Coordinates of C-alpha atoms (C1' of nucleotides) in Angstrom, one line a residue:
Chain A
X42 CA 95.2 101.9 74.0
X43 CA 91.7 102.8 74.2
X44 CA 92.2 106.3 75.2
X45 CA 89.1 107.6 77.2
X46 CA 86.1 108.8 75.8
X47 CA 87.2 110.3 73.2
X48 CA 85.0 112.9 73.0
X49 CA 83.6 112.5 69.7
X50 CA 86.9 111.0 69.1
X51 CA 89.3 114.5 67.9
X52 CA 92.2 112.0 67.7
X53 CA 90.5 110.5 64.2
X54 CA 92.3 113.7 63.0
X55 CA 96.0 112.8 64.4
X56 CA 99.0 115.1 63.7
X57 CA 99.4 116.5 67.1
X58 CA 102.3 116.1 68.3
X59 CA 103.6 112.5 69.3
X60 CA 103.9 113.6 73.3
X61 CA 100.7 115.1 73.6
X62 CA 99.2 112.3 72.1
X63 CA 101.1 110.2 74.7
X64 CA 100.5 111.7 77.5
X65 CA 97.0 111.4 77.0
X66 CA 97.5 107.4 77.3
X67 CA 99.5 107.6 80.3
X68 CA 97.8 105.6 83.2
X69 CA 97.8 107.1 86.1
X70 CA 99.9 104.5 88.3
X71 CA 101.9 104.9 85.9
X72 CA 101.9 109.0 86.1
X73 CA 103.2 108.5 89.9
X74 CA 106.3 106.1 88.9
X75 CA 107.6 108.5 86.7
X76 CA 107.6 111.4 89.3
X77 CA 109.4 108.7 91.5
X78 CA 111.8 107.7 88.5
X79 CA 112.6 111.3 88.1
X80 CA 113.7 111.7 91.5
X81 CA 116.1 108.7 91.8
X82 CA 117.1 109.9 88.2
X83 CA 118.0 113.4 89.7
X84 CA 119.7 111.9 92.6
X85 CA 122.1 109.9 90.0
X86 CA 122.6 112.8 88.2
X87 CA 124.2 114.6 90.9
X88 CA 126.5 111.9 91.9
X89 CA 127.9 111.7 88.6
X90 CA 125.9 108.6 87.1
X91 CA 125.3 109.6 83.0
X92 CA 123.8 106.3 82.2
X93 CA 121.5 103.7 83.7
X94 CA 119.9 100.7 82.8
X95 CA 116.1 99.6 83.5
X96 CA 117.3 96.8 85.9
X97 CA 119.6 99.6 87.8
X98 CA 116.9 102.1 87.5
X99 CA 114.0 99.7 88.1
X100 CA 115.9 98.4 91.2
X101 CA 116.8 101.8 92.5
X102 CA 112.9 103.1 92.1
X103 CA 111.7 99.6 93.9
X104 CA 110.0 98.5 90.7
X105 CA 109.7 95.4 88.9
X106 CA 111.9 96.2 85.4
X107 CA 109.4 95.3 83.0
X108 CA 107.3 97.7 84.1
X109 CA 109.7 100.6 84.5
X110 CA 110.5 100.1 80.5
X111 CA 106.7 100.0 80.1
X112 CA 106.0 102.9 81.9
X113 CA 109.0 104.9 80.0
X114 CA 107.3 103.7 76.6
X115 CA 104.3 105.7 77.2
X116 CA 106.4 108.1 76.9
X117 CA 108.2 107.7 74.2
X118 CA 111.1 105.7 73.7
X119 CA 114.6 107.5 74.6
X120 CA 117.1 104.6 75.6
X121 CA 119.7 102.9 73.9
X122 CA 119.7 99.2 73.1
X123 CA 122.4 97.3 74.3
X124 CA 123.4 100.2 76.4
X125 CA 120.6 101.9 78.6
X126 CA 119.1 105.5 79.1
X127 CA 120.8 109.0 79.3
X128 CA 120.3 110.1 82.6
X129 CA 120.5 113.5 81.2
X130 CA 117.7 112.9 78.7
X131 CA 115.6 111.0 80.6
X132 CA 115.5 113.8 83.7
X133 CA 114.6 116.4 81.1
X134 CA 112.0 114.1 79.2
X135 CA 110.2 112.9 82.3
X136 CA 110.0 116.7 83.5
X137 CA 108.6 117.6 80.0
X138 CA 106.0 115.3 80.5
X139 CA 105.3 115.8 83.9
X140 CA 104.5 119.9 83.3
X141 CA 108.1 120.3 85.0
X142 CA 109.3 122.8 82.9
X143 CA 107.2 125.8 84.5
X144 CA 106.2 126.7 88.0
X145 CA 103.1 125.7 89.5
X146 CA 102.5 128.1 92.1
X147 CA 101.2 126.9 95.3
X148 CA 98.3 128.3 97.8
X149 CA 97.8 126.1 101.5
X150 CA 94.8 127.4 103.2
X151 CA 94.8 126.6 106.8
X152 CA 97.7 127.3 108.7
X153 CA 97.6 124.7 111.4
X154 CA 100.5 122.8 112.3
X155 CA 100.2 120.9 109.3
X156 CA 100.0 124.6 107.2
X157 CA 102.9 125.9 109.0
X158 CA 104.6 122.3 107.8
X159 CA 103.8 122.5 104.1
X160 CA 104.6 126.2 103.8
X161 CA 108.3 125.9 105.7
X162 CA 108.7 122.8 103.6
X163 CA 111.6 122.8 101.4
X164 CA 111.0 120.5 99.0
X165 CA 108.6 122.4 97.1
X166 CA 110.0 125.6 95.9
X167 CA 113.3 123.8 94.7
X168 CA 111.1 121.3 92.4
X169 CA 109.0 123.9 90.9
X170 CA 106.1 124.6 93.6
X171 CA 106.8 127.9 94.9
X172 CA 104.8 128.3 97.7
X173 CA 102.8 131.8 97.0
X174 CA 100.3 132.6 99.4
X175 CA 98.8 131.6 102.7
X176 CA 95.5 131.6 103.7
X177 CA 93.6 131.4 107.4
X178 CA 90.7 132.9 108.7
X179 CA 92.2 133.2 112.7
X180 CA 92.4 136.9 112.9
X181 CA 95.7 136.5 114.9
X182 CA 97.1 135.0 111.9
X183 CA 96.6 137.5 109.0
X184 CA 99.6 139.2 108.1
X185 CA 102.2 137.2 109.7
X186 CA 105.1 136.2 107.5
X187 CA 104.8 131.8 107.8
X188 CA 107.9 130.8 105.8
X189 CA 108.5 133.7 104.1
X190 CA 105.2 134.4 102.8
X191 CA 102.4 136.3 104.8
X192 CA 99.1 134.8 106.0
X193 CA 96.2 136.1 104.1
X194 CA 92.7 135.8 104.9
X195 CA 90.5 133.4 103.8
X196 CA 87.7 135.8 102.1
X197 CA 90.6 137.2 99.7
X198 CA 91.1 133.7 98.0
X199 CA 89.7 134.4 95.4
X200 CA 91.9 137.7 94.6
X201 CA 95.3 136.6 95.6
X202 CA 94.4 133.2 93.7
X203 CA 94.1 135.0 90.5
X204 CA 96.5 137.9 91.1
X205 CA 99.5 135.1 91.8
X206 CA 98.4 132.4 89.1
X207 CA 97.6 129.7 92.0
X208 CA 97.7 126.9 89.9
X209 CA 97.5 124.4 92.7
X210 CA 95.7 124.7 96.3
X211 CA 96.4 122.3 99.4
X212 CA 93.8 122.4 102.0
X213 CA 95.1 121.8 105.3
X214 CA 92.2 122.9 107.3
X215 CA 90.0 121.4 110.0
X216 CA 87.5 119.0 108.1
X217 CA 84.6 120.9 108.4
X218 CA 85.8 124.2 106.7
X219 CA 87.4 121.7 103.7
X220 CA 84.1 121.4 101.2
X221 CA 83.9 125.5 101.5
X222 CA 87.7 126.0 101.3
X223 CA 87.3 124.0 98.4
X224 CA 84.6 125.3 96.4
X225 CA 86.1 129.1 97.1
X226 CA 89.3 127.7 95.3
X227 CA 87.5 126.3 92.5
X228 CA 85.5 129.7 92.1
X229 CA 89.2 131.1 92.0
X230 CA 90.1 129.0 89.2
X231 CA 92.2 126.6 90.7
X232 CA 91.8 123.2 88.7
X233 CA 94.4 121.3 91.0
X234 CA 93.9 120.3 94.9
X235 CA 95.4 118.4 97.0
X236 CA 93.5 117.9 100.1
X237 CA 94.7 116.8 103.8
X238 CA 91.3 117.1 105.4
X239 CA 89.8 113.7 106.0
X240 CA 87.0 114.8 103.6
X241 CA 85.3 113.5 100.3
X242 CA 85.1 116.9 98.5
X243 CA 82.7 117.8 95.6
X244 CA 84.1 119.4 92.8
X245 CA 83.2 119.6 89.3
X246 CA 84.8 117.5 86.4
X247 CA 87.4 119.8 85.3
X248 CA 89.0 120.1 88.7
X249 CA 91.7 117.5 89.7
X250 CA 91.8 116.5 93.7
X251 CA 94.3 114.1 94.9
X252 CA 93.9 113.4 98.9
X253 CA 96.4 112.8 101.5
X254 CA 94.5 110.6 104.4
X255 CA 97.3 110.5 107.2
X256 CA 94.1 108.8 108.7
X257 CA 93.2 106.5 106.6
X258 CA 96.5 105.5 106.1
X259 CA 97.3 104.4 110.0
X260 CA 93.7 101.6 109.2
X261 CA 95.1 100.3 106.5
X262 CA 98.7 99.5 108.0
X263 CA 96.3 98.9 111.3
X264 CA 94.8 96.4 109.2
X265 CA 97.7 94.5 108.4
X266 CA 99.0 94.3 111.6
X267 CA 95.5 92.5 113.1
X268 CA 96.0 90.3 109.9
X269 CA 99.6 89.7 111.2
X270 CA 98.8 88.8 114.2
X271 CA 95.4 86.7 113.1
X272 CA 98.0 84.3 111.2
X273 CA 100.0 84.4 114.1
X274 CA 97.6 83.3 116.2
X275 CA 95.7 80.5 114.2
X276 CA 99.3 79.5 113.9
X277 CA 100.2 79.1 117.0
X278 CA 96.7 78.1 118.8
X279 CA 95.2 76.2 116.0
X280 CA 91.8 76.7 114.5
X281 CA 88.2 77.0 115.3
X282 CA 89.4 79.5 118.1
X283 CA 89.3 83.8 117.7
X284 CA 90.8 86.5 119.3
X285 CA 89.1 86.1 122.3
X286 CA 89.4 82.2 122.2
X287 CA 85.7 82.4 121.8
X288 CA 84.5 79.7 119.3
X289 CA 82.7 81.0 116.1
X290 CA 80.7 79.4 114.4
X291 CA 79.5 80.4 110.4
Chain B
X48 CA 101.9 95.8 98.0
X49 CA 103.4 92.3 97.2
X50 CA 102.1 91.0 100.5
X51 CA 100.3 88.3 98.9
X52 CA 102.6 85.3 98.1
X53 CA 100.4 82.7 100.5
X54 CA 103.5 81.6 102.2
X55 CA 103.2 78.1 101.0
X56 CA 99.4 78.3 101.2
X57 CA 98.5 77.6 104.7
X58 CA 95.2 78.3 103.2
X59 CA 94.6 74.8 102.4
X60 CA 93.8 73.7 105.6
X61 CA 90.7 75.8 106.4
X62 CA 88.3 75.7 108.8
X63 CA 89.5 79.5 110.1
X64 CA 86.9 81.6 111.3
X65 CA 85.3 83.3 108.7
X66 CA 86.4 86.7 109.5
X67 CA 89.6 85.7 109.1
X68 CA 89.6 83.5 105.9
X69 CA 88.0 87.1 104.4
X70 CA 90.3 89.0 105.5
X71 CA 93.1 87.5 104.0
X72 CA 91.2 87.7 100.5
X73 CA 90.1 91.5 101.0
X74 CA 91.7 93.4 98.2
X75 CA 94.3 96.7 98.9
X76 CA 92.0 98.8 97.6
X77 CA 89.0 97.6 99.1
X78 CA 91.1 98.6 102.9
X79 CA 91.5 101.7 102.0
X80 CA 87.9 102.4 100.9
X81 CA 86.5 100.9 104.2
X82 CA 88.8 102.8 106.3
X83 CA 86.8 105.9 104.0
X84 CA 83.1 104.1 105.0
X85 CA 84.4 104.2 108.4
X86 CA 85.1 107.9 108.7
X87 CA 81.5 108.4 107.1
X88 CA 79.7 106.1 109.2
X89 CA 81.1 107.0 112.4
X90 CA 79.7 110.9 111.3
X91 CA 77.0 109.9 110.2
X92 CA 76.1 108.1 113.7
X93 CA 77.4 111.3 115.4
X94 CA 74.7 112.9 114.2
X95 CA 72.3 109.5 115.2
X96 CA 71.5 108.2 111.9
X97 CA 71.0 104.6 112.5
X98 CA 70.2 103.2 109.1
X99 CA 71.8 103.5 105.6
X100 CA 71.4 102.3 102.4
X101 CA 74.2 101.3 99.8
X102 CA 73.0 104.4 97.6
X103 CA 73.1 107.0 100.4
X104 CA 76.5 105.9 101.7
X105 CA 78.6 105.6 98.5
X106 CA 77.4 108.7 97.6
X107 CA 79.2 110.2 100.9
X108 CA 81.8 108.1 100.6
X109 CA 82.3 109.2 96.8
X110 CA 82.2 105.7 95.4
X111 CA 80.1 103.6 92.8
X112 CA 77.0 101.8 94.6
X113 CA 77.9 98.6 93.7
X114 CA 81.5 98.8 94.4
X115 CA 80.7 99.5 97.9
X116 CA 78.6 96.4 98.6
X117 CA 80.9 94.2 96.8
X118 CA 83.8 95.9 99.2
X119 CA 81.3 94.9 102.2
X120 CA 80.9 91.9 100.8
X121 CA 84.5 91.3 101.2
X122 CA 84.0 91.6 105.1
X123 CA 80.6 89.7 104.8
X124 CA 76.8 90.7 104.9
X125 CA 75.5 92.8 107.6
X126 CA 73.0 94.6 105.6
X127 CA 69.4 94.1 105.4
X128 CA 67.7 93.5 101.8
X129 CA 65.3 96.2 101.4
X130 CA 66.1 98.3 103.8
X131 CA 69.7 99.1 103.7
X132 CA 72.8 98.5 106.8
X133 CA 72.9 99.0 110.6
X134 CA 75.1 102.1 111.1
X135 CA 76.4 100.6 114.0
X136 CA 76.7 97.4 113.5
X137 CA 78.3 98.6 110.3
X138 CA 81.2 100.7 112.3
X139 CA 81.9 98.0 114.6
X140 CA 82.2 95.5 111.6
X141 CA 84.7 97.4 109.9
X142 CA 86.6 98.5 113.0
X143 CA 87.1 95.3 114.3
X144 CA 88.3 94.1 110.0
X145 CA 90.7 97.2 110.3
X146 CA 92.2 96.0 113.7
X147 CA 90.9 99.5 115.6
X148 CA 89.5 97.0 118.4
X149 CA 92.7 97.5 120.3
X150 CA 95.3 100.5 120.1
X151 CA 98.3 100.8 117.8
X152 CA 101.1 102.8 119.4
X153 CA 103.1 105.2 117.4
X154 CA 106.3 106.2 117.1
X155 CA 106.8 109.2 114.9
X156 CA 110.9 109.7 113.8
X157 CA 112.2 113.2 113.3
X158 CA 110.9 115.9 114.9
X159 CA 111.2 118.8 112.4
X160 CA 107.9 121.0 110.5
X161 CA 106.3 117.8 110.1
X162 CA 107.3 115.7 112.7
X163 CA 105.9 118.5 115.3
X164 CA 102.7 119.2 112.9
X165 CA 102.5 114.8 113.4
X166 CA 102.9 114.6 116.9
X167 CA 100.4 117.5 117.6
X168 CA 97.9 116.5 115.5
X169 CA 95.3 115.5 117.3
X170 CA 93.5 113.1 114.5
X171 CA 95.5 110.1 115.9
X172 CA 95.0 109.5 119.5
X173 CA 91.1 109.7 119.3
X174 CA 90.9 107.0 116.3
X175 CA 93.0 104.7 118.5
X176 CA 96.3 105.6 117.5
X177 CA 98.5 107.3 120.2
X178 CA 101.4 108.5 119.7
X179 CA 103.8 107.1 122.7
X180 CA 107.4 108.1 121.2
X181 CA 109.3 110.8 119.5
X182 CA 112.9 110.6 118.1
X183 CA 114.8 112.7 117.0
X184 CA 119.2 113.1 116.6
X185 CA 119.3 117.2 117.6
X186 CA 120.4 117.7 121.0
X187 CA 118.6 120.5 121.9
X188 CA 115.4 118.4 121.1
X189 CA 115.8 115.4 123.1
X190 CA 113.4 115.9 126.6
X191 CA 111.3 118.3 125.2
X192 CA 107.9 117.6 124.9
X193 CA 106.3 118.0 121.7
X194 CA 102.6 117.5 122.0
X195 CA 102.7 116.3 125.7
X196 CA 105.8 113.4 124.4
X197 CA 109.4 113.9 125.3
X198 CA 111.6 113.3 122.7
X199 CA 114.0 110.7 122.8
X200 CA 117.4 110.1 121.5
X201 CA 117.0 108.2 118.3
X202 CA 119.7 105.7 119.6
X203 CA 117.4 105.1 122.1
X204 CA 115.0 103.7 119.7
X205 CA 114.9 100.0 120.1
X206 CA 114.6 100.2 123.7
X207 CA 111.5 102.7 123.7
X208 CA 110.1 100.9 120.8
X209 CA 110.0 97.5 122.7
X210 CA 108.9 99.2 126.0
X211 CA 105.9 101.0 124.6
X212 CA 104.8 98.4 122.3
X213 CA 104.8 100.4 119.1
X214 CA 102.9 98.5 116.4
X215 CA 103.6 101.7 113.7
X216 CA 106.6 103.5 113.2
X217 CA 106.4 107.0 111.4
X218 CA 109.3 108.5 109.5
X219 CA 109.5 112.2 109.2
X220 CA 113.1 112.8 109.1
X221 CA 115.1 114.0 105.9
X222 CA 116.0 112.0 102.8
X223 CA 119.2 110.8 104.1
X224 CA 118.5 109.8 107.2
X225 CA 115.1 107.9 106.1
X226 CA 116.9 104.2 105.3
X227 CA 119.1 103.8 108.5
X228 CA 116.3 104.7 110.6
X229 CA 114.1 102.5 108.9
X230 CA 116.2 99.9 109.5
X231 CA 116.3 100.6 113.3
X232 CA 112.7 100.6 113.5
X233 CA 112.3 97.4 111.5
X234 CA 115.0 95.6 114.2
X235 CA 113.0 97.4 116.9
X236 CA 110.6 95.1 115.9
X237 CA 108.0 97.5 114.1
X238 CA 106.4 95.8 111.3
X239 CA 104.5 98.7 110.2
X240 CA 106.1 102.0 108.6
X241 CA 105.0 105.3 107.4
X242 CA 107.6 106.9 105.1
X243 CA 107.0 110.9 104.4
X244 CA 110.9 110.6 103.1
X245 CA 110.7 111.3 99.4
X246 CA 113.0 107.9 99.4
X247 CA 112.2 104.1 98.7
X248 CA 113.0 102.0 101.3
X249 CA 114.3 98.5 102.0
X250 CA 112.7 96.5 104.2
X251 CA 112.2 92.8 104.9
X252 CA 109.0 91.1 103.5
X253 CA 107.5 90.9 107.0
X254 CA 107.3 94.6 107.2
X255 CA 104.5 96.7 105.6
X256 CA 105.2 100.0 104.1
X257 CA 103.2 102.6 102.9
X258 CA 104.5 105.8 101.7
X259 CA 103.3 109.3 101.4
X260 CA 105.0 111.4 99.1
X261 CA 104.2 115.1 98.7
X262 CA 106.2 115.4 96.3
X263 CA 104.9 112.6 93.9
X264 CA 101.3 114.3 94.8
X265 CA 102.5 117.7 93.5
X266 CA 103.7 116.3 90.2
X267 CA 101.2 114.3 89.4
X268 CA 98.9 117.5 89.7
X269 CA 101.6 119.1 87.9
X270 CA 100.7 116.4 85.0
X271 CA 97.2 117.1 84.7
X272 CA 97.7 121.0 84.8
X273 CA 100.1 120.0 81.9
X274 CA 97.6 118.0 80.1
X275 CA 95.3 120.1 80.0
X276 CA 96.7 123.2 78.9
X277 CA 98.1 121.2 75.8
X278 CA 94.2 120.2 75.2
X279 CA 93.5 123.5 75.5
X280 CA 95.8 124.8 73.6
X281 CA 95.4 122.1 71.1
X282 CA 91.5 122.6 70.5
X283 CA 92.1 126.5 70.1
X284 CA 94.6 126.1 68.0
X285 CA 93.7 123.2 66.1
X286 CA 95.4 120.1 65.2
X287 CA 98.3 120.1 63.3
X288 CA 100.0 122.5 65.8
X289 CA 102.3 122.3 68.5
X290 CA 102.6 124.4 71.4
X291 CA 105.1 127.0 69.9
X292 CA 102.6 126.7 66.9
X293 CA 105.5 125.0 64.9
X294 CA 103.7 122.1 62.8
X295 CA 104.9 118.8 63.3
X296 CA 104.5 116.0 61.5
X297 CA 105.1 112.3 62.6
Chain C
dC270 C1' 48.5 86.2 105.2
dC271 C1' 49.8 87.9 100.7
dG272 C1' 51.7 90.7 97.2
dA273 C1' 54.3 94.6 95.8
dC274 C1' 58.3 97.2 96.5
dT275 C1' 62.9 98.0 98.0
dT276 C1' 67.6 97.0 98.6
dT277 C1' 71.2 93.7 99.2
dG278 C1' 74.6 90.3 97.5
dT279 C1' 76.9 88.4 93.7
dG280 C1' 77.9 86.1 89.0
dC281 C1' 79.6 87.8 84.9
dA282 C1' 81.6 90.6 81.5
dT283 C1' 84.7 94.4 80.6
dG284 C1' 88.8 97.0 81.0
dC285 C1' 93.0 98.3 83.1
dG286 C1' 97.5 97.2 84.8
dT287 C1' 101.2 94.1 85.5
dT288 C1' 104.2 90.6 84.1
dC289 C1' 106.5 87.5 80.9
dA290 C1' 109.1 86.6 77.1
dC291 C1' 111.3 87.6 72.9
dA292 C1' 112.5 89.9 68.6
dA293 C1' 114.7 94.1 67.2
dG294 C1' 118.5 97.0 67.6
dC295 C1' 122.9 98.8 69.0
dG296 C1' 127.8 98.9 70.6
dG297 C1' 132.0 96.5 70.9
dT298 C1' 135.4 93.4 68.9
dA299 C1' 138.1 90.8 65.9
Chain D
dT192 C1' 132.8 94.3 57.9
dA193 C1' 130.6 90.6 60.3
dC194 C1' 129.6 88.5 64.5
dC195 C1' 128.4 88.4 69.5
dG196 C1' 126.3 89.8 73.6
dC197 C1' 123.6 93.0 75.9
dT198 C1' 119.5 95.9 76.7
dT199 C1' 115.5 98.0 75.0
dG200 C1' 110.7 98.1 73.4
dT201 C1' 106.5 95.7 73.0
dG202 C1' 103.0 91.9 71.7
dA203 C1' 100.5 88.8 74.3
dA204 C1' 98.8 86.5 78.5
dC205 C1' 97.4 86.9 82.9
dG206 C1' 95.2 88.6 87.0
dC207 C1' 92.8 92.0 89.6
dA208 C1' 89.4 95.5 90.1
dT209 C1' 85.3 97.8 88.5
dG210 C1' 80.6 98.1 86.9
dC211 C1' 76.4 96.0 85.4
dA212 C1' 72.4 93.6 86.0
dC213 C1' 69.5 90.5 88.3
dA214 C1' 67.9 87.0 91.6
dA215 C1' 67.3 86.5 96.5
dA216 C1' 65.6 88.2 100.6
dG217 C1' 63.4 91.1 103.5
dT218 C1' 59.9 94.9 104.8
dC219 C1' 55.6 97.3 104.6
dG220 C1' 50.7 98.0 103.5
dG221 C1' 46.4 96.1 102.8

DNA sequence: CCGACTTTGTGCATGCGTTCACAAGCGGTA
DNA sequence: TACCGCTTGTGAACGCATGCACAAAGTCGG
């Protein structure tokens, strides 16, 4: 696999380690599967299940099986022919690869409804993302305990960031404050974000955003119901006609 | 995601309007992207800029140049060669593509952190997507409004669901609980589904879903933190070492 | 009215991701 | 031990999306 720009191309010189080398290759659809493999893989493990095959796994995850065994190749290969994976092994490899194996300490700024949300969340601290500060600028705010963690203020980011090892910051503020928010993370060290504000943010190369467009994703399923009902309705009243039975012509 | 499958290919008889022949082709991707042009545009007219090139906006939007006019393209050509596209016209293009011409009535399911961050957040109504019903199975919730709603028994969900014509159905509810009330959505006859359940869901072809999953987000960041503390570690080190500095050979 | 400049729209090539199909490998069985 | 059936791992083909590069088309100044 042509591996990105390899950057005057260190990886002529192999010997790292096989997984480093890997995970380098991993595409990034491919990055999100295995987070979702890993959680139907945890689920099995706590009901008992010690072995699974691709099909059982693939159908479980809502993946065609070809793919799932694909995926798990670029990552090394760690089932058994004629048998199917250790669930055991494969929890454990998956987290290896994902960064699993350590905390990633998490920072929300903006303690909306969505803030309060995220930080009373319990998903994250069990999976590794301790939640360890809180950030708003509403004076009211500052100091009171949201989910166990007091509300710092927004001008100390930069202190508390380092001081707790944010490794990761989720902006849930209002989208004007996001780009600032942002930037104030960044100057904090934080390489990771993940962003709910319905906001294209700026960031330099080495930072990694992923966005959450609650937004965005209400048009897109908006758009497949007018498609629905466009199909529907040339269906039904034949063609040459559109939604407002007006003729259109090219 | 598989929602192609023509269906026979009722395509062959054409003569549809050409909005609607387009839309059919218009790729996944492209959607999302628009609905991102659309938030853009519809600031940038706030602030009564009527005109806009393809450089300008992709650069707000965070996009290649020539992606975006291929994804406007897709939707057909409204711009003007050497001077750039109609802001308005523009919005009202991709609105009416998106199927915001009309509202899309929600119906958000469990009523917990997120569920009442959902139903307050005021994002939704203004873009055309009210939020007309709240579920929920907790006794003490059912009546009480949550962002000017009353809750509803989630047994009464077919009933509601039909009266208020809700076109997108919003699951907030925990793991468990995420597939059966799926399934009363889908024979409430909601087509469209949002699943913040860290769970994949059945559903019928006929129905689209589209999943957001915090979870997933955090460990894909998780990856890239991974990834590059091993290239870190792996230039300061050198090759030839792993990250306990034990060398390893293939 | 014409020519130069600007910007769109798109054919084409490239690369990535998905899917298929099958050989290789392993456990079970006689 | 040798065979049989099952499942993995992957080479290869396909399809979709991205990015480039340029012709077409329009505006603006003279």
């Amino acid at each position: 696999m042509a591996s990105q720009r390899g950057e005057g191309e260190t990886t002529a010189t192999p010997l790292e380690p096989a997984d480093r080398e890997r995970a380098r290759a991993i595409p990034e659809a491919a990055v999100a599967r295995l987070a979702v493999y890993l959680r139907v893989l945890s689920g099995m493990a706590d009901q008992g299940v010690t072995a699974v095959s691709s099909e059982e796994l693939s159908q479980a995850a809502g993946v065609n099986a070809a793919k799932l065994r694909k995926d798990l190749s670029y990552i090394g290969s760690y089932g058994t022919r004629g048998v199917g994976y250790d669930v055991e092994v494969l929890v454990s490899h998956i987290e290896r690869i994902l960064g699993l194996t350590r905390n990633h300490s998490v920072a929300v700024v903006g303690i909306g409804n969505l803030g309060h949300a995220l930080a009373n969340y319990g998903g994250f601290p069990g999976r590794g993302f301790p939640v360890t500060a809180l950030f708003d600028v509403d004076a009211d705010l500052i100091g009171v305990p949201v989910g166990g963690i007091p509300v710092s203020h927004i001008d100390d980011i930069t202190a508390v960031c380092l001081e707790r090892e944010v490794s990761i910051g989720v902006i849930a503020t209002p989208p004007p404050a996001a780009q600032s928010v942002c930037d104030r993370l960044v100057s904090a060290g934080v390489q990771c974000i993940l962003n709910f504000a319905p906001v294209v943010l700026q960031v330099p190369d080495n930072v990694e955003v992923r966005k959450v467009d609650l937004a965005v994703e209400m048009q897109i399923l908006s758009f497949h119901v007018a498609r629905r009902a466009d199909e529907a309705a040339s269906v039904s009243v034949g063609n040459g006609l559109g939604v407002d039975g007006m003729v259109i012509r090219p």
